[in-house]
Amino acid sequence: MKSDPLFKANQIAHRGNYDGAIRILEPEVYRYYGSYTYNYLLGISYLYSRVYGMALTYLRLAREIKMREPSVLLGLAALYLNHGDTDRAVDLYLEVQELDEKNPIARKALKIIRRNPGPENMSTWIDSGKLHTLFPPLPKLQKNPGRIIAIAIGIVAVLGLSGGILAKTGVLPFFEKQNQRRALEGIELAKEDQDAPMQVDGSYRYVLTRNQVLDNYNEARRLFTTYRDEAARVNLNRILESNGPEPIKNKARLLISFMETPGFDTMRKLPPSDLFAYSVVIKEPAIYRDCHIIWRGMASNLSQEQTHTSFDFLVGYDTRHILDGIVRVDFDFAIPVNPERPVEILGRVIPILSESGLDIRIQGIALNQAGLLEQAQQP
């Protein structure tokens, strides 16, 4: 089975052949569009090859996908140090320490900066050829996924083992992760939960039968165990907005508390049906409460502060032909946005009341605004 380009590039980069890794990765730019691992590995390979301009480009792309990944922040900090922008480098090293208090590279870098105050001293230290000691590590070298899959297929063919047994042997870690979620205590409905009385007083967005409540919960639990949190959340929100029994609603809230905040990379692995379009969400904002979305468009009315970024998002207008709608996007941190270029956002749906009824805003989590975005739109 053909080796995966990412695995092969990482393998030879670990041998010190960074130029070889770059030659493998560069032609795969469209194949791995939006991949954190691709952008990080290519950026780090350029960094170790001392091609700092390209390293900055790809590490910035990686950061747009994972905003607070320590390895990316370390790579960018080293580039800022090399450029003489010590203040920005220090900010990133301190951010790394917030995320990983014992990070040895951040600790070492801050000590070096303290020992070499001023631009001239830092420039002398960099000219000594020691900057590479502050570079972040390459991604961990995993086993060749092609070989793992081949072994798995062989075991299934020969032994007829089920996915559950494969998980126990460690061949398919995805099944092992599923089992971990299935083993969570308290998410199964006890008999007393199922028999609890339906609520009859009050006003509810959805009036469901007992069987419908149970079906929604069981479906949500099934989706949750397969890491389809967004689809699971829709079913649970329907229960929370209904006349369902309070014990089942409490179980729904508990299940939601176990869900994880996704990144661009994990969202792209979901089935298309789990990637909710604006036109779908805006029809029933209540059941998409706190669901995560990836939408493309353009930013307008941009407001940027030290600890906050917000803009009106023109959903679907990245092609400048169709406008699906306009929604406010808020990030609880400063992030660079070019209103002249298409934007791809990862965010969380927040229903809000407006004059026309229930509307939405988006709580931003990450933003992708690469030059490749426009190219990817071309036929």
Tab-separated table of C-alpha atoms in Angstrom:
chain	number	residue	atom	x	y	z
A	1	MET	CA	0.000	0.000	0.000
A	2	LYS	CA	1.320	3.453	-0.956
A	3	SER	CA	2.861	5.407	1.920
A	4	ASP	CA	0.977	8.466	3.120
A	5	PRO	CA	2.847	11.650	2.028
A	6	LEU	CA	2.569	13.200	5.493
A	7	PHE	CA	4.022	10.097	7.112
A	8	LYS	CA	6.821	9.866	4.541
A	9	ALA	CA	7.704	13.574	4.811
A	10	ASN	CA	7.713	13.438	8.606
A	11	GLN	CA	9.858	10.314	8.499
A	12	ILE	CA	12.594	11.865	6.381
A	13	ALA	CA	12.379	15.182	8.244
A	14	HIS	CA	13.173	13.242	11.444
A	15	ARG	CA	16.325	12.055	9.649
A	16	GLY	CA	17.333	15.674	9.089
A	17	ASN	CA	16.360	15.795	5.417
A	18	TYR	CA	14.125	18.858	5.637
A	19	ASP	CA	14.497	19.790	1.970
A	20	GLY	CA	13.319	16.304	1.032
A	21	ALA	CA	10.278	16.694	3.267
A	22	ILE	CA	9.479	20.015	1.609
A	23	ARG	CA	9.708	18.443	-1.873
A	24	ILE	CA	7.173	15.796	-0.821
A	25	LEU	CA	4.777	18.216	0.838
A	26	GLU	CA	4.695	21.167	-1.564
A	27	PRO	CA	2.859	19.325	-4.407
A	28	GLU	CA	0.201	18.133	-1.913
A	29	VAL	CA	-1.034	21.618	-1.005
A	30	TYR	CA	-4.557	21.097	-2.388
A	31	ARG	CA	-4.870	17.557	-1.088
A	32	TYR	CA	-4.215	18.717	2.465
A	33	TYR	CA	-5.975	22.069	2.300
A	34	GLY	CA	-7.067	23.033	5.815
A	35	SER	CA	-4.927	20.340	7.488
A	36	TYR	CA	-3.163	21.452	10.646
A	37	THR	CA	-0.595	18.647	10.464
A	38	TYR	CA	0.303	19.496	6.864
A	39	ASN	CA	0.792	23.213	7.496
A	40	TYR	CA	2.706	22.645	10.730
A	41	LEU	CA	5.024	19.994	9.273
A	42	LEU	CA	5.751	22.068	6.173
A	43	GLY	CA	6.286	25.204	8.269
A	44	ILE	CA	8.657	23.447	10.646
A	45	SER	CA	10.559	21.876	7.735
A	46	TYR	CA	11.075	25.345	6.272
A	47	LEU	CA	12.081	26.614	9.706
A	48	TYR	CA	14.787	23.979	10.118
A	49	SER	CA	15.882	24.666	6.508
A	50	ARG	CA	16.274	28.358	7.480
A	51	VAL	CA	13.761	29.457	4.818
A	52	TYR	CA	12.116	31.774	7.301
A	53	GLY	CA	9.666	33.543	4.993
A	54	MET	CA	7.968	30.305	3.940
A	55	ALA	CA	8.129	29.003	7.508
A	56	LEU	CA	6.182	32.065	8.654
A	57	THR	CA	3.556	31.544	5.944
A	58	TYR	CA	2.773	27.935	6.842
A	59	LEU	CA	3.036	28.330	10.600
A	60	ARG	CA	0.540	31.171	10.391
A	61	LEU	CA	-1.779	28.875	8.452
A	62	ALA	CA	-1.358	26.216	11.134
A	63	ARG	CA	-2.176	28.771	13.823
A	64	GLU	CA	-5.358	29.787	12.010
A	65	ILE	CA	-6.492	26.171	12.419
A	66	LYS	CA	-5.261	25.692	16.002
A	67	MET	CA	-4.944	29.096	17.620
A	68	ARG	CA	-3.351	27.991	20.900
A	69	GLU	CA	-1.174	25.042	19.962
A	70	PRO	CA	2.135	25.445	21.881
A	71	SER	CA	4.330	24.027	19.103
A	72	VAL	CA	3.019	26.553	16.567
A	73	LEU	CA	3.443	29.418	19.018
A	74	LEU	CA	7.050	28.352	19.663
A	75	GLY	CA	7.799	28.285	15.945
A	76	LEU	CA	6.338	31.740	15.400
A	77	ALA	CA	8.153	33.086	18.458
A	78	ALA	CA	11.494	31.884	17.069
A	79	LEU	CA	10.731	33.615	13.763
A	80	TYR	CA	9.884	36.873	15.542
A	81	LEU	CA	13.121	36.645	17.520
A	82	ASN	CA	15.065	36.180	14.293
A	83	HIS	CA	13.279	39.217	12.849
A	84	GLY	CA	14.191	41.351	15.875
A	85	ASP	CA	10.617	41.560	17.182
A	86	THR	CA	11.453	40.488	20.725
A	87	ASP	CA	8.271	41.875	22.260
A	88	ARG	CA	6.013	39.697	20.083
A	89	ALA	CA	8.227	36.696	20.760
A	90	VAL	CA	7.976	37.245	24.521
A	91	ASP	CA	4.182	37.487	24.295
A	92	LEU	CA	4.059	34.116	22.525
A	93	TYR	CA	6.444	32.462	24.978
A	94	LEU	CA	4.321	33.680	27.875
A	95	GLU	CA	1.211	32.334	26.128
A	96	VAL	CA	2.933	28.953	25.788
A	97	GLN	CA	3.675	28.985	29.518
A	98	GLU	CA	0.009	29.659	30.233
A	99	LEU	CA	-0.836	26.534	28.246
A	100	ASP	CA	2.113	24.438	29.416
A	101	GLU	CA	3.719	25.844	32.544
A	102	LYS	CA	6.731	23.520	32.372
A	103	ASN	CA	7.456	23.882	28.647
A	104	PRO	CA	11.277	23.708	28.474
A	105	ILE	CA	11.648	25.662	25.212
A	106	ALA	CA	9.570	28.626	26.400
A	107	ARG	CA	11.427	28.648	29.726
A	108	LYS	CA	14.814	28.511	27.976
A	109	ALA	CA	13.862	31.247	25.491
A	110	LEU	CA	12.717	33.660	28.194
A	111	LYS	CA	15.936	33.041	30.126
A	112	ILE	CA	18.018	33.772	27.000
A	113	ILE	CA	16.054	36.981	26.345
A	114	ARG	CA	16.645	38.132	29.943
A	115	ARG	CA	20.369	37.414	29.616
A	116	ASN	CA	20.624	39.290	26.322
A	117	PRO	CA	18.686	42.543	26.812
A	118	GLY	CA	18.341	44.922	23.901
A	119	PRO	CA	18.341	44.399	20.116
A	120	GLU	CA	22.127	44.321	19.752
A	121	ASN	CA	22.652	41.599	22.346
A	122	MET	CA	19.857	39.452	20.904
A	123	SER	CA	21.203	39.945	17.394
A	124	THR	CA	24.635	38.807	18.577
A	125	TRP	CA	23.120	35.712	20.175
A	126	ILE	CA	21.166	34.867	17.003
A	127	ASP	CA	24.277	35.388	14.840
A	128	SER	CA	26.046	32.809	17.014
A	129	GLY	CA	23.896	30.156	15.315
A	130	LYS	CA	21.985	29.062	18.400
A	131	LEU	CA	18.467	30.007	17.294
A	132	HIS	CA	17.751	26.412	16.273
A	133	THR	CA	17.859	25.400	19.937
A	134	LEU	CA	14.526	27.222	20.343
A	135	PHE	CA	12.806	25.525	17.405
A	136	PRO	CA	9.806	23.365	18.332
A	137	PRO	CA	9.961	19.637	17.651
A	138	LEU	CA	8.718	17.887	14.563
A	139	PRO	CA	5.410	16.016	14.924
A	140	LYS	CA	5.840	12.691	16.677
A	141	LEU	CA	6.694	9.928	14.247
A	142	GLN	CA	3.644	7.674	14.091
A	143	LYS	CA	3.480	4.254	12.533
A	144	ASN	CA	2.708	4.243	8.822
A	145	PRO	CA	-1.119	4.435	8.675
A	146	GLY	CA	-1.126	2.510	5.401
A	147	ARG	CA	0.658	-0.390	7.073
A	148	ILE	CA	-1.683	-0.288	10.073
A	149	ILE	CA	-4.717	-0.431	7.804
A	150	ALA	CA	-3.212	-3.304	5.820
A	151	ILE	CA	-2.539	-5.244	9.005
A	152	ALA	CA	-6.063	-4.530	10.249
A	153	ILE	CA	-7.600	-5.759	7.006
A	154	GLY	CA	-5.463	-8.881	7.144
A	155	ILE	CA	-6.502	-9.648	10.684
A	156	VAL	CA	-10.163	-9.186	9.832
A	157	ALA	CA	-9.869	-11.415	6.788
A	158	VAL	CA	-7.992	-14.182	8.535
A	159	LEU	CA	-9.531	-14.147	11.970
A	160	GLY	CA	-12.893	-12.533	11.315
A	161	LEU	CA	-12.440	-10.278	14.301
A	162	SER	CA	-14.924	-7.556	15.047
A	163	GLY	CA	-14.076	-3.879	15.488
A	164	GLY	CA	-14.460	-4.271	19.230
A	165	ILE	CA	-11.757	-6.962	19.403
A	166	LEU	CA	-9.483	-4.903	17.155
A	167	ALA	CA	-9.853	-2.040	19.577
A	168	LYS	CA	-8.686	-4.247	22.448
A	169	THR	CA	-5.565	-5.179	20.482
A	170	GLY	CA	-4.838	-1.529	19.756
A	171	VAL	CA	-5.016	-1.973	15.985
A	172	LEU	CA	-7.911	0.454	15.579
A	173	PRO	CA	-7.599	3.128	18.268
A	174	PHE	CA	-10.802	4.824	17.028
A	175	PHE	CA	-12.856	1.936	18.375
A	176	GLU	CA	-10.951	2.191	21.639
A	177	LYS	CA	-11.969	5.856	21.882
A	178	GLN	CA	-15.563	4.868	21.193
A	179	ASN	CA	-15.427	2.354	24.024
A	180	GLN	CA	-14.060	5.038	26.354
A	181	ARG	CA	-17.089	7.198	25.644
A	182	ARG	CA	-19.477	4.297	26.005
A	183	ALA	CA	-17.960	3.599	29.412
A	184	LEU	CA	-18.779	7.059	30.759
A	185	GLU	CA	-20.879	6.728	33.876
A	186	GLY	CA	-24.297	8.306	34.172
A	187	ILE	CA	-25.198	8.769	30.508
A	188	GLU	CA	-27.439	5.722	30.233
A	189	LEU	CA	-31.092	6.216	31.063
A	190	ALA	CA	-32.162	4.290	34.146
A	191	LYS	CA	-35.681	2.868	34.287
A	192	GLU	CA	-36.799	5.606	36.664
A	193	ASP	CA	-35.547	8.212	34.157
A	194	GLN	CA	-37.544	6.627	31.369
A	195	ASP	CA	-40.682	6.382	33.528
A	196	ALA	CA	-40.459	9.941	34.879
A	197	PRO	CA	-43.561	12.030	34.126
A	198	MET	CA	-43.691	14.256	31.085
A	199	GLN	CA	-43.997	17.967	31.873
A	200	VAL	CA	-47.483	19.369	31.320
A	201	ASP	CA	-47.228	22.889	32.756
A	202	GLY	CA	-45.515	25.694	30.938
A	203	SER	CA	-44.748	26.603	27.330
A	204	TYR	CA	-42.394	24.497	25.228
A	205	ARG	CA	-40.911	24.975	21.786
A	206	TYR	CA	-41.396	21.282	20.997
A	207	VAL	CA	-44.161	19.039	22.323
A	208	LEU	CA	-42.916	15.466	22.122
A	209	THR	CA	-44.253	12.070	23.108
A	210	ARG	CA	-42.317	9.945	25.593
A	211	ASN	CA	-41.121	7.674	22.784
A	212	GLN	CA	-39.870	10.652	20.810
A	213	VAL	CA	-37.894	11.900	23.824
A	214	LEU	CA	-36.349	8.461	24.364
A	215	ASP	CA	-35.565	8.089	20.667
A	216	ASN	CA	-33.866	11.501	20.576
A	217	TYR	CA	-31.775	10.705	23.635
A	218	ASN	CA	-30.734	7.241	22.479
A	219	GLU	CA	-29.815	8.614	19.055
A	220	ALA	CA	-27.792	11.401	20.690
A	221	ARG	CA	-25.955	8.867	22.826
A	222	ARG	CA	-25.180	6.742	19.751
A	223	LEU	CA	-23.831	9.782	17.893
A	224	PHE	CA	-21.816	10.859	20.940
A	225	THR	CA	-20.046	7.486	21.175
A	226	THR	CA	-18.965	7.861	17.526
A	227	TYR	CA	-17.625	11.404	18.147
A	228	ARG	CA	-20.396	13.114	16.178
A	229	ASP	CA	-20.953	15.694	18.891
A	230	GLU	CA	-22.679	18.308	16.732
A	231	ALA	CA	-25.400	15.963	15.488
A	232	ALA	CA	-25.797	14.599	19.023
A	233	ARG	CA	-26.214	18.107	20.404
A	234	VAL	CA	-29.127	18.811	18.036
A	235	ASN	CA	-31.040	15.837	19.434
A	236	LEU	CA	-30.276	16.867	23.006
A	237	ASN	CA	-31.271	20.482	22.379
A	238	ARG	CA	-34.601	19.265	21.042
A	239	ILE	CA	-35.167	17.456	24.338
A	240	LEU	CA	-34.134	20.507	26.387
A	241	GLU	CA	-36.568	22.691	24.455
A	242	SER	CA	-39.402	20.198	24.900
A	243	ASN	CA	-41.863	18.952	27.492
A	244	GLY	CA	-39.624	15.960	28.202
A	245	PRO	CA	-39.103	14.643	31.762
A	246	GLU	CA	-36.692	16.682	33.873
A	247	PRO	CA	-34.503	13.629	34.760
A	248	ILE	CA	-33.907	13.004	31.042
A	249	LYS	CA	-33.136	16.686	30.524
A	250	ASN	CA	-30.560	16.435	33.303
A	251	LYS	CA	-28.983	13.452	31.553
A	252	ALA	CA	-28.946	15.485	28.327
A	253	ARG	CA	-27.095	18.318	30.097
A	254	LEU	CA	-24.632	15.793	31.541
A	255	LEU	CA	-23.972	14.311	28.108
A	256	ILE	CA	-23.388	17.782	26.649
A	257	SER	CA	-20.831	18.488	29.384
A	258	PHE	CA	-18.676	15.608	28.088
A	259	MET	CA	-18.520	17.024	24.548
A	260	GLU	CA	-15.304	18.504	23.174
A	261	THR	CA	-14.539	21.770	21.393
A	262	PRO	CA	-13.527	20.842	17.835
A	263	GLY	CA	-10.855	22.278	15.564
A	264	PHE	CA	-10.918	22.749	11.816
A	265	ASP	CA	-9.216	19.376	11.391
A	266	THR	CA	-11.727	17.403	13.460
A	267	MET	CA	-14.740	19.196	11.962
A	268	ARG	CA	-13.635	18.315	8.440
A	269	LYS	CA	-13.727	14.626	9.358
A	270	LEU	CA	-17.446	14.760	10.137
A	271	PRO	CA	-20.094	13.593	7.652
A	272	PRO	CA	-21.461	16.431	5.476
A	273	SER	CA	-24.798	16.136	7.275
A	274	ASP	CA	-23.092	17.245	10.515
A	275	LEU	CA	-21.718	20.443	8.949
A	276	PHE	CA	-24.776	22.635	9.340
A	277	ALA	CA	-25.343	25.314	6.727
A	278	TYR	CA	-26.468	28.830	7.623
A	279	SER	CA	-29.801	28.293	5.863
A	280	VAL	CA	-30.482	25.287	8.106
A	281	VAL	CA	-29.406	26.890	11.380
A	282	ILE	CA	-31.320	30.128	10.900
A	283	LYS	CA	-34.630	28.262	10.508
A	284	GLU	CA	-34.446	26.729	14.013
A	285	PRO	CA	-31.713	28.476	16.037
A	286	ALA	CA	-32.851	26.925	19.317
A	287	ILE	CA	-31.947	23.337	18.444
A	288	TYR	CA	-28.551	24.433	17.081
A	289	ARG	CA	-27.633	26.203	20.322
A	290	ASP	CA	-23.875	25.761	21.010
A	291	CYS	CA	-23.416	23.648	17.871
A	292	HIS	CA	-20.143	24.285	16.029
A	293	ILE	CA	-20.118	25.356	12.406
A	294	ILE	CA	-17.638	26.056	9.610
A	295	TRP	CA	-18.834	28.768	7.230
A	296	ARG	CA	-17.145	30.748	4.486
A	297	GLY	CA	-17.787	34.359	3.580
A	298	MET	CA	-16.424	37.886	3.909
A	299	ALA	CA	-15.878	40.123	6.939
A	300	SER	CA	-17.264	43.676	7.084
A	301	ASN	CA	-17.595	46.383	9.753
A	302	LEU	CA	-14.470	45.023	11.399
A	303	SER	CA	-13.752	45.999	15.017
A	304	GLN	CA	-10.367	45.040	16.488
A	305	GLU	CA	-9.127	45.616	20.023
A	306	GLN	CA	-6.314	44.169	22.123
A	307	THR	CA	-8.476	41.401	23.568
A	308	HIS	CA	-11.415	41.242	21.163
A	309	THR	CA	-12.228	41.003	17.458
A	310	SER	CA	-15.688	41.220	15.914
A	311	PHE	CA	-17.212	41.735	12.483
A	312	ASP	CA	-20.353	41.284	10.430
A	313	PHE	CA	-19.930	38.034	8.534
A	314	LEU	CA	-21.381	37.875	5.017
A	315	VAL	CA	-22.114	34.160	4.898
A	316	GLY	CA	-21.579	32.519	1.508
A	317	TYR	CA	-20.202	35.700	-0.063
A	318	ASP	CA	-16.645	34.341	-0.428
A	319	THR	CA	-17.383	33.843	-4.145
A	320	ARG	CA	-18.920	37.350	-4.297
A	321	HIS	CA	-21.965	35.955	-6.077
A	322	ILE	CA	-24.399	34.746	-3.401
A	323	LEU	CA	-25.144	36.160	0.058
A	324	ASP	CA	-26.809	33.601	2.340
A	325	GLY	CA	-27.129	35.968	5.278
A	326	ILE	CA	-25.321	38.296	7.671
A	327	VAL	CA	-24.352	37.250	11.180
A	328	ARG	CA	-22.266	38.912	13.889
A	329	VAL	CA	-19.061	37.073	14.824
A	330	ASP	CA	-17.174	37.722	18.076
A	331	PHE	CA	-13.726	36.442	19.065
A	332	ASP	CA	-12.603	36.814	22.678
A	333	PHE	CA	-9.063	37.515	21.518
A	334	ALA	CA	-7.280	39.658	18.958
A	335	ILE	CA	-6.937	38.041	15.555
A	336	PRO	CA	-5.800	39.576	12.236
A	337	VAL	CA	-8.562	39.779	9.613
A	338	ASN	CA	-8.281	41.161	6.084
A	339	PRO	CA	-11.762	42.316	5.011
A	340	GLU	CA	-10.680	42.204	1.367
A	341	ARG	CA	-10.148	38.453	1.392
A	342	PRO	CA	-12.473	35.473	1.928
A	343	VAL	CA	-12.751	34.177	5.486
A	344	GLU	CA	-13.507	30.725	6.836
A	345	ILE	CA	-14.682	30.672	10.437
A	346	LEU	CA	-15.071	27.953	13.032
A	347	GLY	CA	-17.524	29.059	15.668
A	348	ARG	CA	-20.317	28.237	18.071
A	349	VAL	CA	-23.957	29.134	17.421
A	350	ILE	CA	-25.504	31.452	20.012
A	351	PRO	CA	-29.268	32.097	19.640
A	352	ILE	CA	-30.275	35.680	20.434
A	353	LEU	CA	-33.567	37.559	20.577
A	354	SER	CA	-34.184	40.200	17.925
A	355	GLU	CA	-37.140	42.296	16.797
A	356	SER	CA	-38.024	39.634	14.237
A	357	GLY	CA	-37.786	36.749	16.728
A	358	LEU	CA	-34.959	34.326	17.385
A	359	ASP	CA	-31.719	35.175	15.551
A	360	ILE	CA	-28.108	34.029	15.957
A	361	ARG	CA	-24.608	35.284	16.505
A	362	ILE	CA	-21.405	33.262	16.295
A	363	GLN	CA	-18.859	32.938	19.079
A	364	GLY	CA	-15.606	32.598	17.154
A	365	ILE	CA	-13.142	29.830	17.930
A	366	ALA	CA	-10.745	29.896	14.975
A	367	LEU	CA	-10.367	31.628	11.648
A	368	ASN	CA	-8.791	30.568	8.378
A	369	GLN	CA	-7.874	33.238	5.862
A	370	ALA	CA	-5.223	31.879	3.557
A	371	GLY	CA	-4.498	32.848	-0.035
A	372	LEU	CA	-5.332	29.256	-0.883
A	373	LEU	CA	-8.951	29.888	0.063
A	374	GLU	CA	-9.593	31.875	-3.098
A	375	GLN	CA	-7.743	29.305	-5.203
A	376	ALA	CA	-9.801	26.497	-3.707
A	377	GLN	CA	-12.957	28.283	-4.869
A	378	GLN	CA	-11.840	28.236	-8.494
A	379	PRO	CA	-13.206	25.450	-10.739
